[in-house]
PDB file of C-alpha atoms in Angstrom:
ATOM      1  CA  MET A   1     130.115 123.105 144.634  1.00 92.00           C
ATOM      2  CA  LEU A   2     130.235 126.865 144.645  1.00 95.00           C
ATOM      3  CA  LEU A   3     130.242 129.566 142.015  1.00 97.00           C
ATOM      4  CA  PHE A   4     133.042 132.110 141.879  1.00 97.00           C
ATOM      5  CA  SER A   5     133.736 135.131 139.743  1.00 96.00           C
ATOM      6  CA  SER A   6     137.338 134.109 138.976  1.00 96.00           C
ATOM      7  CA  GLU A   7     140.225 131.795 139.837  1.00 96.00           C
ATOM      8  CA  GLU A   8     141.616 134.587 141.995  1.00 97.00           C
ATOM      9  CA  HIS A   9     138.453 134.558 144.100  1.00 97.00           C
ATOM     10  CA  VAL A  10     138.644 130.762 144.420  1.00 97.00           C
ATOM     11  CA  GLU A  11     142.174 131.147 145.762  1.00 96.00           C
ATOM     12  CA  ARG A  12     141.122 133.887 148.171  1.00 97.00           C
ATOM     13  CA  TRP A  13     138.116 131.877 149.429  1.00 96.00           C
ATOM     14  CA  CYS A  14     140.279 128.789 149.995  1.00 95.00           C
ATOM     15  CA  ARG A  15     142.842 130.867 151.853  1.00 96.00           C
ATOM     16  CA  ASP A  16     140.233 132.645 154.002  1.00 95.00           C
ATOM     17  CA  TRP A  17     138.441 129.415 154.922  1.00 93.00           C
ATOM     18  CA  ARG A  18     141.623 127.349 155.152  1.00 92.00           C
ATOM     19  CA  PHE A  19     140.612 124.836 152.548  1.00 89.00           C
ATOM     20  CA  SER A  20     142.889 123.165 150.086  1.00 89.00           C
ATOM     21  CA  ARG A  21     142.123 124.253 146.585  1.00 93.00           C
ATOM     22  CA  GLY A  22     140.030 121.638 144.778  1.00 93.00           C
ATOM     23  CA  ALA A  23     139.204 121.585 141.080  1.00 95.00           C
ATOM     24  CA  THR A  24     137.481 124.155 138.920  1.00 96.00           C
ATOM     25  CA  LEU A  25     135.204 123.745 135.956  1.00 95.00           C
ATOM     26  CA  SER A  26     133.946 126.273 133.470  1.00 95.00           C
ATOM     27  CA  LEU A  27     130.207 126.856 133.461  1.00 96.00           C
ATOM     28  CA  GLU A  28     130.049 125.065 130.122  1.00 95.00           C
ATOM     29  CA  GLN A  29     131.727 122.010 131.657  1.00 95.00           C
ATOM     30  CA  GLY A  30     129.384 122.244 134.652  1.00 95.00           C
ATOM     31  CA  TRP A  31     126.379 122.379 132.335  1.00 96.00           C
ATOM     32  CA  ARG A  32     127.537 119.280 130.493  1.00 95.00           C
ATOM     33  CA  LEU A  33     128.124 117.514 133.804  1.00 94.00           C
ATOM     34  CA  ALA A  34     124.652 118.522 135.022  1.00 95.00           C
ATOM     35  CA  GLY A  35     123.101 117.236 131.805  1.00 94.00           C
ATOM     36  CA  ALA A  36     124.901 113.921 132.057  1.00 93.00           C
ATOM     37  CA  TRP A  37     124.160 113.463 135.761  1.00 92.00           C
ATOM     38  CA  TYR A  38     120.594 114.763 135.928  1.00 93.00           C
ATOM     39  CA  GLY A  39     119.321 114.084 132.427  1.00 89.00           C
ATOM     40  CA  ALA A  40     117.361 110.990 133.435  1.00 89.00           C
ATOM     41  CA  ASP A  41     113.994 111.097 135.216  1.00 90.00           C
ATOM     42  CA  ARG A  42     114.712 110.132 138.819  1.00 92.00           C
ATOM     43  CA  GLY A  43     111.017 109.634 139.424  1.00 91.00           C
ATOM     44  CA  ASP A  44     110.834 106.870 136.848  1.00 92.00           C
ATOM     45  CA  ALA A  45     110.358 103.414 138.378  1.00 91.00           C
ATOM     46  CA  SER A  46     113.313 102.021 136.442  1.00 92.00           C
ATOM     47  CA  TRP A  47     115.726 104.807 137.380  1.00 94.00           C
ATOM     48  CA  ARG A  48     118.822 103.767 139.307  1.00 91.00           C
ATOM     49  CA  ARG A  49     121.993 105.495 140.349  1.00 89.00           C
ATOM     50  CA  PRO A  50     124.844 104.889 137.951  1.00 89.00           C
ATOM     51  CA  THR A  51     127.213 102.132 138.958  1.00 88.00           C
ATOM     52  CA  LEU A  52     130.735 103.097 139.938  1.00 87.00           C
ATOM     53  CA  GLU A  53     131.940 102.045 136.520  1.00 89.00           C
ATOM     54  CA  GLU A  54     129.209 104.036 134.754  1.00 90.00           C
ATOM     55  CA  ALA A  55     129.971 107.104 136.843  1.00 90.00           C
ATOM     56  CA  GLU A  56     133.642 106.794 135.945  1.00 90.00           C
ATOM     57  CA  VAL A  57     132.779 106.601 132.248  1.00 92.00           C
ATOM     58  CA  LEU A  58     130.502 109.610 132.622  1.00 91.00           C
ATOM     59  CA  LEU A  59     133.207 111.708 134.294  1.00 92.00           C
ATOM     60  CA  SER A  60     135.998 110.651 131.967  1.00 93.00           C
ATOM     61  CA  GLY A  61     133.746 111.310 128.963  1.00 93.00           C
ATOM     62  CA  LEU A  62     133.606 114.922 130.100  1.00 92.00           C
ATOM     63  CA  GLY A  63     137.370 115.067 130.445  1.00 92.00           C
ATOM     64  CA  LEU A  64     137.222 114.812 134.244  1.00 93.00           C
ATOM     65  CA  VAL A  65     140.105 112.449 134.847  1.00 92.00           C
ATOM     66  CA  GLY A  66     142.913 112.150 137.364  1.00 91.00           C
ATOM     67  CA  ALA A  67     143.097 111.641 141.106  1.00 90.00           C
ATOM     68  CA  PHE A  68     140.638 114.412 141.996  1.00 91.00           C
ATOM     69  CA  TRP A  69     137.866 112.881 139.901  1.00 92.00           C
ATOM     70  CA  SER A  70     138.588 109.279 140.846  1.00 89.00           C
ATOM     71  CA  LEU A  71     135.763 107.502 142.650  1.00 87.00           C
ATOM     72  CA  ARG A  72     138.009 104.796 144.063  1.00 85.00           C
ATOM     73  CA  GLY A  73     140.655 104.574 146.751  1.00 72.00           C
ATOM     74  CA  GLU A  74     141.076 106.071 150.197  1.00 60.00           C
ATOM     75  CA  ARG A  75     138.170 108.165 151.383  1.00 51.00           C
TER      76      ARG A  75
ATOM     77  CA  MET B   1     130.470  97.179 143.243  1.00 46.00           C
ATOM     78  CA  SER B   2     127.349  99.314 142.987  1.00 47.00           C
ATOM     79  CA  ASP B   3     123.932  97.720 142.801  1.00 53.00           C
ATOM     80  CA  PRO B   4     122.538  97.919 139.261  1.00 75.00           C
ATOM     81  CA  ALA B   5     118.957  97.379 140.489  1.00 84.00           C
ATOM     82  CA  PRO B   6     116.474 100.268 140.215  1.00 88.00           C
ATOM     83  CA  ALA B   7     116.462 102.684 143.125  1.00 90.00           C
ATOM     84  CA  PRO B   8     114.040 101.684 145.911  1.00 91.00           C
ATOM     85  CA  GLU B   9     110.580 102.960 146.719  1.00 93.00           C
ATOM     86  CA  PRO B  10     109.362 103.731 143.184  1.00 95.00           C
ATOM     87  CA  ASP B  11     105.979 105.114 144.260  1.00 97.00           C
ATOM     88  CA  VAL B  12     107.458 107.468 146.839  1.00 98.00           C
ATOM     89  CA  ARG B  13     110.281 108.435 144.516  1.00 97.00           C
ATOM     90  CA  ALA B  14     107.820 109.197 141.706  1.00 97.00           C
ATOM     91  CA  PHE B  15     105.732 111.397 144.009  1.00 98.00           C
ATOM     92  CA  VAL B  16     108.796 113.204 145.365  1.00 98.00           C
ATOM     93  CA  TYR B  17     110.086 114.085 141.909  1.00 97.00           C
ATOM     94  CA  ASP B  18     106.627 114.916 140.601  1.00 96.00           C
ATOM     95  CA  SER B  19     106.338 117.371 143.483  1.00 97.00           C
ATOM     96  CA  CYS B  20     109.739 118.816 142.600  1.00 96.00           C
ATOM     97  CA  ARG B  21     108.655 119.311 139.005  1.00 93.00           C
ATOM     98  CA  THR B  22     105.254 120.792 139.773  1.00 94.00           C
ATOM     99  CA  ARG B  23     105.981 122.783 142.954  1.00 95.00           C
ATOM    100  CA  GLY B  24     109.735 123.341 142.794  1.00 95.00           C
ATOM    101  CA  LEU B  25     110.531 121.496 145.993  1.00 96.00           C
ATOM    102  CA  PRO B  26     110.189 118.038 147.512  1.00 98.00           C
ATOM    103  CA  PRO B  27     107.115 117.185 149.599  1.00 98.00           C
ATOM    104  CA  SER B  28     106.825 116.604 153.321  1.00 98.00           C
ATOM    105  CA  ALA B  29     106.276 113.122 154.712  1.00 98.00           C
ATOM    106  CA  GLU B  30     102.696 114.077 155.548  1.00 98.00           C
ATOM    107  CA  GLU B  31     101.985 115.341 152.032  1.00 98.00           C
ATOM    108  CA  THR B  32     103.463 112.172 150.580  1.00 98.00           C
ATOM    109  CA  ALA B  33     101.466 109.959 152.931  1.00 98.00           C
ATOM    110  CA  SER B  34      98.274 111.767 152.072  1.00 98.00           C
ATOM    111  CA  ALA B  35      98.889 111.567 148.323  1.00 98.00           C
ATOM    112  CA  LEU B  36      99.770 107.866 148.400  1.00 98.00           C
ATOM    113  CA  ASP B  37      97.189 106.934 151.047  1.00 97.00           C
ATOM    114  CA  ARG B  38      99.836 105.525 153.359  1.00 97.00           C
ATOM    115  CA  ARG B  39     100.824 106.142 156.957  1.00 97.00           C
ATOM    116  CA  VAL B  40     103.344 108.887 157.724  1.00 98.00           C
ATOM    117  CA  ALA B  41     105.569 106.374 159.540  1.00 97.00           C
ATOM    118  CA  GLU B  42     105.739 104.231 156.386  1.00 97.00           C
ATOM    119  CA  ILE B  43     106.712 107.251 154.326  1.00 98.00           C
ATOM    120  CA  ARG B  44     109.412 108.266 156.800  1.00 98.00           C
ATOM    121  CA  ALA B  45     110.797 104.728 156.559  1.00 98.00           C
ATOM    122  CA  ALA B  46     110.707 104.986 152.762  1.00 98.00           C
ATOM    123  CA  PHE B  47     112.522 108.338 152.903  1.00 98.00           C
ATOM    124  CA  ALA B  48     115.163 106.689 155.121  1.00 98.00           C
ATOM    125  CA  ARG B  49     115.624 103.847 152.621  1.00 97.00           C
ATOM    126  CA  LEU B  50     115.998 106.359 149.795  1.00 97.00           C
ATOM    127  CA  ALA B  51     118.559 108.277 151.837  1.00 96.00           C
ATOM    128  CA  GLU B  52     120.446 105.070 152.531  1.00 95.00           C
ATOM    129  CA  ALA B  53     120.508 104.492 148.769  1.00 93.00           C
ATOM    130  CA  HIS B  54     121.881 108.046 148.226  1.00 92.00           C
ATOM    131  CA  VAL B  55     118.757 109.110 146.366  1.00 95.00           C
ATOM    132  CA  LEU B  56     117.606 111.630 148.995  1.00 96.00           C
ATOM    133  CA  VAL B  57     119.284 113.575 151.790  1.00 96.00           C
ATOM    134  CA  LEU B  58     117.200 114.064 154.934  1.00 97.00           C
ATOM    135  CA  GLN B  59     116.933 116.728 157.583  1.00 97.00           C
ATOM    136  CA  PRO B  60     117.571 115.699 161.194  1.00 96.00           C
ATOM    137  CA  ASP B  61     113.813 115.271 161.720  1.00 96.00           C
ATOM    138  CA  GLY B  62     113.516 112.836 158.819  1.00 97.00           C
ATOM    139  CA  GLU B  63     111.977 115.250 156.320  1.00 98.00           C
ATOM    140  CA  ILE B  64     113.628 115.639 152.925  1.00 98.00           C
ATOM    141  CA  LEU B  65     116.447 118.180 152.709  1.00 97.00           C
ATOM    142  CA  MET B  66     117.570 117.327 149.187  1.00 97.00           C
ATOM    143  CA  ALA B  67     115.955 115.450 146.344  1.00 97.00           C
ATOM    144  CA  PRO B  68     118.890 116.181 144.068  1.00 96.00           C
ATOM    145  CA  PRO B  69     119.065 118.492 142.247  1.00 96.00           C
ATOM    146  CA  TYR B  70     116.188 120.124 144.196  1.00 97.00           C
ATOM    147  CA  SER B  71     116.496 121.595 147.689  1.00 97.00           C
ATOM    148  CA  ALA B  72     113.651 121.670 150.200  1.00 97.00           C
ATOM    149  CA  VAL B  73     115.077 124.805 151.802  1.00 97.00           C
ATOM    150  CA  PRO B  74     116.288 128.131 150.409  1.00 96.00           C
ATOM    151  CA  THR B  75     119.913 128.136 149.220  1.00 96.00           C
ATOM    152  CA  PRO B  76     122.225 130.630 147.457  1.00 95.00           C
ATOM    153  CA  PHE B  77     121.230 128.951 144.165  1.00 96.00           C
ATOM    154  CA  PRO B  78     117.718 130.066 143.224  1.00 96.00           C
ATOM    155  CA  VAL B  79     116.554 128.887 139.823  1.00 96.00           C
ATOM    156  CA  ARG B  80     113.991 131.068 138.118  1.00 95.00           C
ATOM    157  CA  GLY B  81     112.212 130.780 134.803  1.00 88.00           C
ATOM    158  CA  ALA B  82     112.047 127.037 134.994  1.00 61.00           C
ATOM    159  CA  ARG B  83     108.501 126.303 136.092  1.00 75.00           C
ATOM    160  CA  PRO B  84     108.118 126.574 138.962  1.00 88.00           C
ATOM    161  CA  SER B  85     110.921 128.433 140.711  1.00 93.00           C
ATOM    162  CA  ALA B  86     113.205 126.216 142.742  1.00 96.00           C
ATOM    163  CA  TYR B  87     116.450 126.095 144.693  1.00 97.00           C
ATOM    164  CA  GLY B  88     119.452 123.988 143.730  1.00 96.00           C
ATOM    165  CA  ASN B  89     121.644 122.479 146.441  1.00 96.00           C
ATOM    166  CA  CYS B  90     124.793 123.849 144.793  1.00 95.00           C
ATOM    167  CA  ILE B  91     125.710 125.359 141.449  1.00 96.00           C
ATOM    168  CA  TRP B  92     125.945 121.900 139.856  1.00 95.00           C
ATOM    169  CA  ASP B  93     122.454 121.073 141.083  1.00 96.00           C
ATOM    170  CA  ALA B  94     121.132 124.485 140.052  1.00 97.00           C
ATOM    171  CA  LEU B  95     122.275 123.646 136.522  1.00 96.00           C
ATOM    172  CA  GLY B  96     120.748 120.194 137.014  1.00 96.00           C
ATOM    173  CA  ILE B  97     117.228 121.589 137.470  1.00 95.00           C
ATOM    174  CA  PRO B  98     116.890 122.896 133.887  1.00 94.00           C
ATOM    175  CA  ALA B  99     118.912 119.881 132.700  1.00 93.00           C
ATOM    176  CA  MET B 100     116.342 117.573 134.305  1.00 92.00           C
ATOM    177  CA  GLY B 101     113.357 119.639 133.174  1.00 84.00           C
ATOM    178  CA  ARG B 102     114.673 120.330 129.684  1.00 78.00           C
ATOM    179  CA  GLY B 103     113.729 123.975 130.106  1.00 87.00           C
ATOM    180  CA  ASP B 104     115.259 127.418 130.037  1.00 93.00           C
ATOM    181  CA  ALA B 105     116.144 129.004 133.361  1.00 95.00           C
ATOM    182  CA  THR B 106     118.179 131.672 135.077  1.00 96.00           C
ATOM    183  CA  ILE B 107     120.245 130.860 138.145  1.00 97.00           C
ATOM    184  CA  LEU B 108     120.464 133.931 140.345  1.00 96.00           C
ATOM    185  CA  GLY B 109     124.012 133.202 141.394  1.00 95.00           C
ATOM    186  CA  SER B 110     126.704 135.134 143.193  1.00 96.00           C
ATOM    187  CA  CYS B 111     130.420 134.779 143.835  1.00 97.00           C
ATOM    188  CA  ALA B 112     130.952 132.709 146.994  1.00 96.00           C
ATOM    189  CA  CYS B 113     133.984 134.859 147.806  1.00 96.00           C
ATOM    190  CA  CYS B 114     132.825 138.449 147.337  1.00 97.00           C
ATOM    191  CA  GLY B 115     129.076 138.201 146.729  1.00 96.00           C
ATOM    192  CA  GLU B 116     129.166 139.752 143.271  1.00 96.00           C
ATOM    193  CA  ARG B 117     125.998 138.892 141.354  1.00 96.00           C
ATOM    194  CA  LEU B 118     126.668 136.208 138.751  1.00 96.00           C
ATOM    195  CA  ASP B 119     123.519 135.211 136.929  1.00 96.00           C
ATOM    196  CA  VAL B 120     123.789 132.105 134.785  1.00 97.00           C
ATOM    197  CA  GLU B 121     121.319 131.640 131.945  1.00 97.00           C
ATOM    198  CA  VAL B 122     120.352 128.342 130.418  1.00 96.00           C
ATOM    199  CA  ALA B 123     118.588 128.776 127.102  1.00 95.00           C
ATOM    200  CA  GLY B 124     118.100 126.503 124.165  1.00 92.00           C
ATOM    201  CA  GLY B 125     120.293 123.831 125.675  1.00 91.00           C
ATOM    202  CA  SER B 126     123.269 126.132 126.200  1.00 94.00           C
ATOM    203  CA  VAL B 127     124.622 128.008 129.181  1.00 96.00           C
ATOM    204  CA  ARG B 128     125.543 131.705 129.143  1.00 93.00           C
ATOM    205  CA  ALA B 129     127.051 134.006 131.729  1.00 92.00           C
ATOM    206  CA  ARG B 130     129.322 137.011 131.750  1.00 88.00           C
ATOM    207  CA  GLY B 131     131.796 135.058 133.822  1.00 89.00           C
ATOM    208  CA  GLY B 132     132.098 132.579 136.589  1.00 94.00           C
ATOM    209  CA  ILE B 133     133.711 129.265 137.383  1.00 96.00           C
ATOM    210  CA  ILE B 134     132.686 126.315 139.520  1.00 97.00           C
ATOM    211  CA  HIS B 135     134.899 125.145 142.353  1.00 96.00           C
ATOM    212  CA  PHE B 136     134.708 121.595 143.716  1.00 94.00           C
ATOM    213  CA  ALA B 137     136.336 121.688 147.152  1.00 88.00           C
ATOM    214  CA  LEU B 138     136.288 117.936 147.729  1.00 88.00           C
ATOM    215  CA  PRO B 139     137.554 115.158 145.478  1.00 88.00           C
ATOM    216  CA  ALA B 140     134.830 113.050 143.883  1.00 87.00           C
ATOM    217  CA  ARG B 141     135.362 110.009 146.128  1.00 86.00           C
ATOM    218  CA  LYS B 142     134.548 112.135 149.201  1.00 82.00           C
ATOM    219  CA  TRP B 143     131.366 113.804 147.960  1.00 78.00           C
ATOM    220  CA  TRP B 144     129.034 111.535 149.940  1.00 72.00           C
ATOM    221  CA  ASP B 145     131.119 111.662 153.144  1.00 73.00           C
ATOM    222  CA  ASN B 146     129.350 114.940 153.932  1.00 66.00           C
ATOM    223  CA  ILE B 147     126.944 115.691 151.136  1.00 67.00           C
ATOM    224  CA  VAL B 148     125.563 118.802 152.806  1.00 67.00           C
ATOM    225  CA  PHE B 149     129.027 120.363 152.852  1.00 67.00           C
ATOM    226  CA  THR B 150     129.782 119.078 149.364  1.00 65.00           C
TER     227      THR B 150
END
């Protein structure tokens, strides 16, 4: 996940490196995602990765829905 | 279905993340073995189990590359102000370091396209920057196919 100055620079980077354009988030959305994903203490003995279902709830709760954000299906 | 059990290797995991918090980067296998009074080979096996569980990402030699959100090696996402300074694996992880530490920080970022400096400040639980957006190149279901690229 990379940082860009603008959508135009995302488009240019994708074109230059021959990548399909993915999805973009604002920094505010990224901060909320970071808080939700990394808020727990991973050094705690009881910590575990979220289940698939929990991860889906986490993403959808941040408005990250649709095929790009789906954790299921063809990889 | 994912396993709802706690992640494996709690002692090693606790030491790894304590090292991240106190030094800004994950420890070596030798440092971990010394701290936990265990053999290096046991620690390398524990690292491998944590990597298998998608808790850590390892370098080819078996040392830790990523203890997300922390990186063991320099990246384009230095995080300053959080104590101590650290590197995130990507912009999401760079934001994850102050999110995990509940502290203020500045990410010394730059545009991946043109290199323009794009500092991102986290203060008082909010994020501030004069611009910038995050691009996810891969769909979520493919993130762990190649986590280093992701």
